[in-house]
PDB file of C-alpha atoms in Angstrom:
ATOM      1  CA  UNK A 282       7.999  23.394  -4.663  1.00  0.00           C
ATOM      2  CA  UNK A 283       9.326  20.579  -4.516  1.00  0.00           C
ATOM      3  CA  UNK A 284       7.151  18.048  -3.356  1.00  0.00           C
ATOM      4  CA  UNK A 285       7.397  14.583  -2.895  1.00  0.00           C
ATOM      5  CA  UNK A 286       4.828  11.638  -2.507  1.00  0.00           C
ATOM      6  CA  UNK A 287       4.746   8.052  -0.854  1.00  0.00           C
ATOM      7  CA  UNK A 288       1.416   6.838  -1.824  1.00  0.00           C
ATOM      8  CA  UNK A 289       1.755   3.730   1.269  1.00  0.00           C
ATOM      9  CA  UNK A 290       1.878   4.601   4.297  1.00  0.00           C
ATOM     10  CA  UNK A 291       2.332   1.219   5.222  1.00  0.00           C
ATOM     11  CA  UNK A 292       3.166  -1.869   3.343  1.00  0.00           C
ATOM     12  CA  UNK A 293       3.358  -5.227   5.166  1.00  0.00           C
ATOM     13  CA  UNK A 294       5.763  -8.000   3.005  1.00  0.00           C
ATOM     14  CA  UNK A 295       6.844 -11.999   3.712  1.00  0.00           C
ATOM     15  CA  UNK A 296      10.053 -12.683   4.608  1.00  0.00           C
ATOM     16  CA  UNK A 297      11.501 -13.712   0.667  1.00  0.00           C
ATOM     17  CA  UNK A 298       9.455 -11.922  -1.537  1.00  0.00           C
ATOM     18  CA  UNK A 299       9.404  -8.447  -3.497  1.00  0.00           C
ATOM     19  CA  UNK A 300       9.216  -5.159  -2.169  1.00  0.00           C
ATOM     20  CA  UNK A 301       8.968  -2.253  -4.005  1.00  0.00           C
ATOM     21  CA  UNK A 302       7.700   1.695  -2.660  1.00  0.00           C
ATOM     22  CA  UNK A 303       6.630   3.728  -4.196  1.00  0.00           C
ATOM     23  CA  UNK A 304       7.735   7.385  -4.607  1.00  0.00           C
ATOM     24  CA  UNK A 305       6.962  10.674  -6.974  1.00  0.00           C
ATOM     25  CA  UNK A 306       7.538  13.841  -7.121  1.00  0.00           C
ATOM     26  CA  UNK A 307       6.699  17.553  -8.061  1.00  0.00           C
ATOM     27  CA  UNK A 308       9.639  19.245  -9.230  1.00  0.00           C
ATOM     28  CA  UNK A 309      10.187  22.002 -12.311  1.00  0.00           C
ATOM     29  CA  UNK A 310      13.529  20.522 -13.278  1.00  0.00           C
ATOM     30  CA  UNK A 311      14.331  16.872 -12.879  1.00  0.00           C
ATOM     31  CA  UNK A 312      15.741  16.944  -9.044  1.00  0.00           C
ATOM     32  CA  UNK A 313      18.128  14.611  -7.648  1.00  0.00           C
ATOM     33  CA  UNK A 314      16.574  12.253  -5.684  1.00  0.00           C
ATOM     34  CA  UNK A 315      17.735   9.852  -2.681  1.00  0.00           C
ATOM     35  CA  UNK A 316      16.193   6.771  -0.771  1.00  0.00           C
ATOM     36  CA  UNK A 317      17.015   6.436   3.012  1.00  0.00           C
ATOM     37  CA  UNK A 318      15.589   4.290   5.599  1.00  0.00           C
ATOM     38  CA  UNK A 319      15.138   4.610   9.614  1.00  0.00           C
ATOM     39  CA  UNK A 320      15.203   2.083  12.238  1.00  0.00           C
ATOM     40  CA  UNK A 321      13.212   2.687  14.521  1.00  0.00           C
ATOM     41  CA  UNK A 322      14.789   5.356  17.254  1.00  0.00           C
ATOM     42  CA  UNK A 323      17.440   5.069  14.790  1.00  0.00           C
ATOM     43  CA  UNK A 324      19.139   8.630  12.272  1.00  0.00           C
ATOM     44  CA  UNK A 325      18.313   8.305   8.333  1.00  0.00           C
ATOM     45  CA  UNK A 326      20.411   6.423   6.339  1.00  0.00           C
ATOM     46  CA  UNK A 327      20.880   6.372   2.725  1.00  0.00           C
ATOM     47  CA  UNK A 328      20.058   4.202   0.398  1.00  0.00           C
ATOM     48  CA  UNK A 329      20.884   5.268  -2.662  1.00  0.00           C
ATOM     49  CA  UNK A 330      20.510   8.292  -4.889  1.00  0.00           C
ATOM     50  CA  UNK A 331      19.798   9.110  -8.332  1.00  0.00           C
ATOM     51  CA  UNK A 332      21.397  12.491  -9.649  1.00  0.00           C
ATOM     52  CA  UNK A 333      21.898  11.788 -13.618  1.00  0.00           C
ATOM     53  CA  UNK A 334      22.638   9.278 -16.263  1.00  0.00           C
ATOM     54  CA  UNK A 335      22.336   5.289 -15.510  1.00  0.00           C
ATOM     55  CA  UNK A 336      18.537   5.782 -14.174  1.00  0.00           C
ATOM     56  CA  UNK A 337      19.076   2.450 -13.167  1.00  0.00           C
ATOM     57  CA  UNK A 338      20.376   2.769  -9.564  1.00  0.00           C
ATOM     58  CA  UNK A 339      22.131   0.566  -7.074  1.00  0.00           C
ATOM     59  CA  UNK A 340      21.911   0.973  -3.271  1.00  0.00           C
ATOM     60  CA  UNK A 341      22.980  -0.815  -0.447  1.00  0.00           C
ATOM     61  CA  UNK A 342      21.542  -3.848   1.278  1.00  0.00           C
ATOM     62  CA  UNK A 343      20.391  -5.063  -1.985  1.00  0.00           C
ATOM     63  CA  UNK A 344      18.193  -2.316  -2.678  1.00  0.00           C
ATOM     64  CA  UNK A 345      18.163  -0.878  -6.355  1.00  0.00           C
ATOM     65  CA  UNK A 346      15.001   2.360  -7.145  1.00  0.00           C
ATOM     66  CA  UNK A 347      14.626   2.895 -11.093  1.00  0.00           C
ATOM     67  CA  UNK A 348      14.534   6.664 -12.108  1.00  0.00           C
ATOM     68  CA  UNK A 349      10.846   6.783 -14.847  1.00  0.00           C
ATOM     69  CA  UNK A 350      11.387  11.060 -15.785  1.00  0.00           C
ATOM     70  CA  UNK A 351       8.347  10.037 -17.741  1.00  0.00           C
ATOM     71  CA  UNK A 352       5.740   9.321 -14.680  1.00  0.00           C
ATOM     72  CA  UNK A 353       8.319  11.880 -11.900  1.00  0.00           C
ATOM     73  CA  UNK A 354       9.308   8.259 -10.598  1.00  0.00           C
ATOM     74  CA  UNK A 355      11.828   6.825  -8.154  1.00  0.00           C
ATOM     75  CA  UNK A 356      10.368   3.680  -7.528  1.00  0.00           C
ATOM     76  CA  UNK A 357      12.100   1.242  -4.652  1.00  0.00           C
ATOM     77  CA  UNK A 358      12.793  -2.879  -5.140  1.00  0.00           C
ATOM     78  CA  UNK A 359      14.728  -4.847  -3.418  1.00  0.00           C
ATOM     79  CA  UNK A 360      13.506  -8.422  -4.325  1.00  0.00           C
ATOM     80  CA  UNK A 361      13.900 -10.324  -1.738  1.00  0.00           C
ATOM     81  CA  UNK A 362      13.371  -9.007   2.263  1.00  0.00           C
ATOM     82  CA  UNK A 363      15.194  -9.653   4.846  1.00  0.00           C
ATOM     83  CA  UNK A 364      13.042  -9.467   8.522  1.00  0.00           C
ATOM     84  CA  UNK A 365      15.928  -7.206   9.013  1.00  0.00           C
ATOM     85  CA  UNK A 366      14.356  -4.337   6.452  1.00  0.00           C
ATOM     86  CA  UNK A 367      11.531  -3.125   8.301  1.00  0.00           C
ATOM     87  CA  UNK A 368      12.106  -0.429   9.323  1.00  0.00           C
ATOM     88  CA  UNK A 369      10.342   3.810   7.333  1.00  0.00           C
ATOM     89  CA  UNK A 370      11.230   4.385   3.973  1.00  0.00           C
ATOM     90  CA  UNK A 371      11.339   7.899   2.965  1.00  0.00           C
ATOM     91  CA  UNK A 372      11.999   9.715  -0.227  1.00  0.00           C
ATOM     92  CA  UNK A 373      13.614  12.365  -0.498  1.00  0.00           C
ATOM     93  CA  UNK A 374      14.559  15.549  -3.265  1.00  0.00           C
ATOM     94  CA  UNK A 375      17.170  18.010  -3.474  1.00  0.00           C
ATOM     95  CA  UNK A 376      17.426  21.137  -5.843  1.00  0.00           C
ATOM     96  CA  UNK A 377      19.655  19.963  -8.292  1.00  0.00           C
ATOM     97  CA  UNK A 378      21.486  23.426  -7.855  1.00  0.00           C
ATOM     98  CA  UNK A 379      22.473  25.742  -4.606  1.00  0.00           C
ATOM     99  CA  UNK A 380      19.558  24.934  -2.754  1.00  0.00           C
ATOM    100  CA  UNK A 381      20.495  21.391  -0.935  1.00  0.00           C
ATOM    101  CA  UNK A 382      17.838  21.658   1.412  1.00  0.00           C
ATOM    102  CA  UNK A 383      15.577  18.435   1.169  1.00  0.00           C
ATOM    103  CA  UNK A 384      12.136  18.192   0.986  1.00  0.00           C
ATOM    104  CA  UNK A 385      11.115  14.452   2.343  1.00  0.00           C
ATOM    105  CA  UNK A 386       7.546  12.417   1.866  1.00  0.00           C
ATOM    106  CA  UNK A 387       5.866  11.391   4.470  1.00  0.00           C
ATOM    107  CA  UNK A 388       7.304   7.757   4.572  1.00  0.00           C
ATOM    108  CA  UNK A 389       6.234   4.332   3.802  1.00  0.00           C
ATOM    109  CA  UNK A 390       6.642   1.589   7.234  1.00  0.00           C
ATOM    110  CA  UNK A 391       7.066  -1.841   5.857  1.00  0.00           C
ATOM    111  CA  UNK A 392       6.549  -4.253   8.386  1.00  0.00           C
ATOM    112  CA  UNK A 393       7.991  -8.328   7.274  1.00  0.00           C
ATOM    113  CA  UNK A 394       5.863 -11.083   8.503  1.00  0.00           C
ATOM    114  CA  UNK A 395       7.706 -14.703   8.602  1.00  0.00           C
TER     115      UNK A 395
ATOM    116  CA  UNK B 223      34.366   6.354   9.538  1.00  0.00           C
ATOM    117  CA  UNK B 224      33.648   9.200  11.754  1.00  0.00           C
ATOM    118  CA  UNK B 225      30.439  10.011  11.674  1.00  0.00           C
ATOM    119  CA  UNK B 226      27.824  12.511  12.427  1.00  0.00           C
ATOM    120  CA  UNK B 227      27.948  13.400  16.683  1.00  0.00           C
ATOM    121  CA  UNK B 228      24.098  14.462  17.662  1.00  0.00           C
ATOM    122  CA  UNK B 229      24.104  14.326  21.680  1.00  0.00           C
ATOM    123  CA  UNK B 230      22.208  14.545  23.282  1.00  0.00           C
ATOM    124  CA  UNK B 231      20.293  10.903  21.747  1.00  0.00           C
ATOM    125  CA  UNK B 232      17.576  12.513  24.531  1.00  0.00           C
ATOM    126  CA  UNK B 233      16.780  15.508  26.590  1.00  0.00           C
ATOM    127  CA  UNK B 234      13.822  15.896  28.934  1.00  0.00           C
ATOM    128  CA  UNK B 235      12.262  19.178  29.401  1.00  0.00           C
ATOM    129  CA  UNK B 236       9.901  21.110  31.091  1.00  0.00           C
ATOM    130  CA  UNK B 237       7.038  22.996  29.059  1.00  0.00           C
ATOM    131  CA  UNK B 238       8.378  26.529  28.948  1.00  0.00           C
ATOM    132  CA  UNK B 239      12.000  24.990  29.824  1.00  0.00           C
ATOM    133  CA  UNK B 240      15.821  25.487  27.750  1.00  0.00           C
ATOM    134  CA  UNK B 241      17.265  23.030  26.142  1.00  0.00           C
ATOM    135  CA  UNK B 242      20.420  22.949  23.928  1.00  0.00           C
ATOM    136  CA  UNK B 243      21.689  20.369  21.122  1.00  0.00           C
ATOM    137  CA  UNK B 244      24.753  19.895  19.377  1.00  0.00           C
ATOM    138  CA  UNK B 245      26.382  18.393  16.075  1.00  0.00           C
ATOM    139  CA  UNK B 246      29.027  17.654  15.509  1.00  0.00           C
ATOM    140  CA  UNK B 247      29.965  16.608  11.156  1.00  0.00           C
ATOM    141  CA  UNK B 248      31.937  14.497  10.220  1.00  0.00           C
ATOM    142  CA  UNK B 249      35.466  16.581  10.494  1.00  0.00           C
ATOM    143  CA  UNK B 250      36.213  17.401   6.895  1.00  0.00           C
ATOM    144  CA  UNK B 251      32.627  18.823   6.897  1.00  0.00           C
ATOM    145  CA  UNK B 252      31.519  22.760   6.041  1.00  0.00           C
ATOM    146  CA  UNK B 253      28.434  22.430   5.976  1.00  0.00           C
ATOM    147  CA  UNK B 254      25.281  21.154   8.747  1.00  0.00           C
ATOM    148  CA  UNK B 255      21.451  20.975   8.095  1.00  0.00           C
ATOM    149  CA  UNK B 256      19.224  20.477  11.602  1.00  0.00           C
ATOM    150  CA  UNK B 257      15.873  19.078  10.250  1.00  0.00           C
ATOM    151  CA  UNK B 258      12.564  18.122  12.849  1.00  0.00           C
ATOM    152  CA  UNK B 259      10.860  14.858  12.714  1.00  0.00           C
ATOM    153  CA  UNK B 260       7.555  15.105  15.016  1.00  0.00           C
ATOM    154  CA  UNK B 261       6.143  12.123  15.985  1.00  0.00           C
ATOM    155  CA  UNK B 262       5.116   9.977  12.877  1.00  0.00           C
ATOM    156  CA  UNK B 263       6.040  13.258  10.462  1.00  0.00           C
ATOM    157  CA  UNK B 264       8.074  13.383   7.935  1.00  0.00           C
ATOM    158  CA  UNK B 265      11.573  15.360   8.362  1.00  0.00           C
ATOM    159  CA  UNK B 266      11.576  19.324   8.006  1.00  0.00           C
ATOM    160  CA  UNK B 267      13.982  21.243   7.316  1.00  0.00           C
ATOM    161  CA  UNK B 268      15.226  23.887  10.287  1.00  0.00           C
ATOM    162  CA  UNK B 269      17.752  25.266   9.003  1.00  0.00           C
ATOM    163  CA  UNK B 270      21.340  25.276   7.609  1.00  0.00           C
ATOM    164  CA  UNK B 271      25.188  26.253   7.852  1.00  0.00           C
ATOM    165  CA  UNK B 272      27.787  27.101   5.561  1.00  0.00           C
ATOM    166  CA  UNK B 273      31.610  27.954   6.528  1.00  0.00           C
ATOM    167  CA  UNK B 274      29.928  29.426  10.407  1.00  0.00           C
ATOM    168  CA  UNK B 275      27.849  31.239   8.708  1.00  0.00           C
ATOM    169  CA  UNK B 276      23.241  31.196   8.061  1.00  0.00           C
ATOM    170  CA  UNK B 277      23.217  29.221   3.424  1.00  0.00           C
ATOM    171  CA  UNK B 278      19.283  28.300   4.552  1.00  0.00           C
ATOM    172  CA  UNK B 279      16.633  28.839   6.724  1.00  0.00           C
ATOM    173  CA  UNK B 280      13.028  26.523   6.552  1.00  0.00           C
ATOM    174  CA  UNK B 281      11.184  26.414   9.707  1.00  0.00           C
ATOM    175  CA  UNK B 282      12.161  27.161  12.244  1.00  0.00           C
ATOM    176  CA  UNK B 283      10.086  29.351  15.133  1.00  0.00           C
ATOM    177  CA  UNK B 284      11.736  32.317  16.723  1.00  0.00           C
ATOM    178  CA  UNK B 285      12.535  30.174  19.627  1.00  0.00           C
ATOM    179  CA  UNK B 286      14.326  27.938  18.495  1.00  0.00           C
ATOM    180  CA  UNK B 287      17.971  30.118  16.987  1.00  0.00           C
ATOM    181  CA  UNK B 288      21.714  28.183  16.268  1.00  0.00           C
ATOM    182  CA  UNK B 289      24.705  28.714  14.982  1.00  0.00           C
ATOM    183  CA  UNK B 290      27.746  27.196  13.748  1.00  0.00           C
ATOM    184  CA  UNK B 291      31.354  27.640  15.846  1.00  0.00           C
ATOM    185  CA  UNK B 292      34.933  27.233  14.056  1.00  0.00           C
ATOM    186  CA  UNK B 293      35.223  24.257  14.725  1.00  0.00           C
ATOM    187  CA  UNK B 294      32.379  23.654  12.484  1.00  0.00           C
ATOM    188  CA  UNK B 295      29.994  22.366  15.541  1.00  0.00           C
ATOM    189  CA  UNK B 296      26.866  23.490  15.044  1.00  0.00           C
ATOM    190  CA  UNK B 297      23.998  24.141  18.412  1.00  0.00           C
ATOM    191  CA  UNK B 298      20.856  24.313  18.014  1.00  0.00           C
ATOM    192  CA  UNK B 299      19.184  26.244  20.568  1.00  0.00           C
ATOM    193  CA  UNK B 300      15.828  26.047  21.496  1.00  0.00           C
ATOM    194  CA  UNK B 301      14.258  28.269  24.396  1.00  0.00           C
ATOM    195  CA  UNK B 302       9.767  28.932  26.081  1.00  0.00           C
ATOM    196  CA  UNK B 303       9.653  25.023  25.200  1.00  0.00           C
ATOM    197  CA  UNK B 304       6.523  24.005  24.060  1.00  0.00           C
ATOM    198  CA  UNK B 305       3.989  20.226  24.138  1.00  0.00           C
ATOM    199  CA  UNK B 306       4.367  19.722  20.188  1.00  0.00           C
ATOM    200  CA  UNK B 307       8.479  21.288  19.947  1.00  0.00           C
ATOM    201  CA  UNK B 308       8.441  17.521  21.808  1.00  0.00           C
ATOM    202  CA  UNK B 309      10.601  15.602  18.654  1.00  0.00           C
ATOM    203  CA  UNK B 310      13.612  14.074  16.904  1.00  0.00           C
ATOM    204  CA  UNK B 311      16.037  16.436  15.529  1.00  0.00           C
ATOM    205  CA  UNK B 312      18.708  15.246  12.850  1.00  0.00           C
ATOM    206  CA  UNK B 313      21.515  17.148  12.151  1.00  0.00           C
ATOM    207  CA  UNK B 314      23.213  15.964   8.198  1.00  0.00           C
ATOM    208  CA  UNK B 315      27.035  17.143   7.121  1.00  0.00           C
ATOM    209  CA  UNK B 316      28.164  17.018   3.837  1.00  0.00           C
ATOM    210  CA  UNK B 317      30.648  19.305   2.407  1.00  0.00           C
ATOM    211  CA  UNK B 318      30.231  22.838   0.342  1.00  0.00           C
ATOM    212  CA  UNK B 319      27.312  23.879  -1.234  1.00  0.00           C
ATOM    213  CA  UNK B 320      25.321  22.504  -4.955  1.00  0.00           C
ATOM    214  CA  UNK B 321      24.968  18.879  -4.806  1.00  0.00           C
ATOM    215  CA  UNK B 322      27.229  16.638  -6.267  1.00  0.00           C
ATOM    216  CA  UNK B 323      27.958  12.999  -6.775  1.00  0.00           C
ATOM    217  CA  UNK B 324      30.326  12.903  -3.747  1.00  0.00           C
ATOM    218  CA  UNK B 325      28.313  15.833  -2.279  1.00  0.00           C
ATOM    219  CA  UNK B 326      25.053  14.076  -0.366  1.00  0.00           C
ATOM    220  CA  UNK B 327      24.075  14.778   3.251  1.00  0.00           C
ATOM    221  CA  UNK B 328      25.042  12.025   6.197  1.00  0.00           C
ATOM    222  CA  UNK B 329      22.793  12.061   9.254  1.00  0.00           C
ATOM    223  CA  UNK B 330      23.275  11.999  12.357  1.00  0.00           C
ATOM    224  CA  UNK B 331      21.878   9.225  14.609  1.00  0.00           C
ATOM    225  CA  UNK B 332      18.937  12.208  15.948  1.00  0.00           C
ATOM    226  CA  UNK B 333      18.662  13.901  19.571  1.00  0.00           C
ATOM    227  CA  UNK B 334      15.573  12.873  20.820  1.00  0.00           C
ATOM    228  CA  UNK B 335      13.313  15.570  22.864  1.00  0.00           C
ATOM    229  CA  UNK B 336      10.540  14.991  24.723  1.00  0.00           C
ATOM    230  CA  UNK B 337       8.347  18.121  26.887  1.00  0.00           C
ATOM    231  CA  UNK B 338       6.515  17.684  29.169  1.00  0.00           C
TER     232      UNK B 338
END
């Protein structure tokens, strides 16, 4: 069975500082990998995805993520955080064939301080 | 661009009542997924439909049922509501089955159900 671990429940970062959110997955093969962001009371917005190819993936809002097969990780990064980046971030995995339901990590809440 | 539309956005019900949530997928999307996100929890897959047929089933209680209609919209029916059913219910849609670069789940804003 596939599973996703986000080790950090809550991260506080200063505006303008860099941000890295960790994601580790457990799966028999390389799954499809996603990062979603959820602002308070809002739905899930896709930030970026990895299916294959270049292991450094660029997403929206200045986010990027790097797939590392050897570490079973797909960490999300942003060089300079804006106050509007305060939200909850979910890493998710999907099976690379057929079964499309996503398994989500528990989420990481990001607080941005001025 | 058109998004996934969910209604109602907020719903308050008493225990043992019934609730129905609706989901209107993006035009030409034929696959719909329902997820439940409890307070402080990650979204959990409930059920999915492809071309009006149930395609997969997750941790959906027997008190819940769902279907997809000929126009591809879907409804999640919840009966004998319990306090623990209070959650944010997401619908997501995509085209076809299997994953490809273009077939990514697009989520609606969610329907927040509160059971008192």
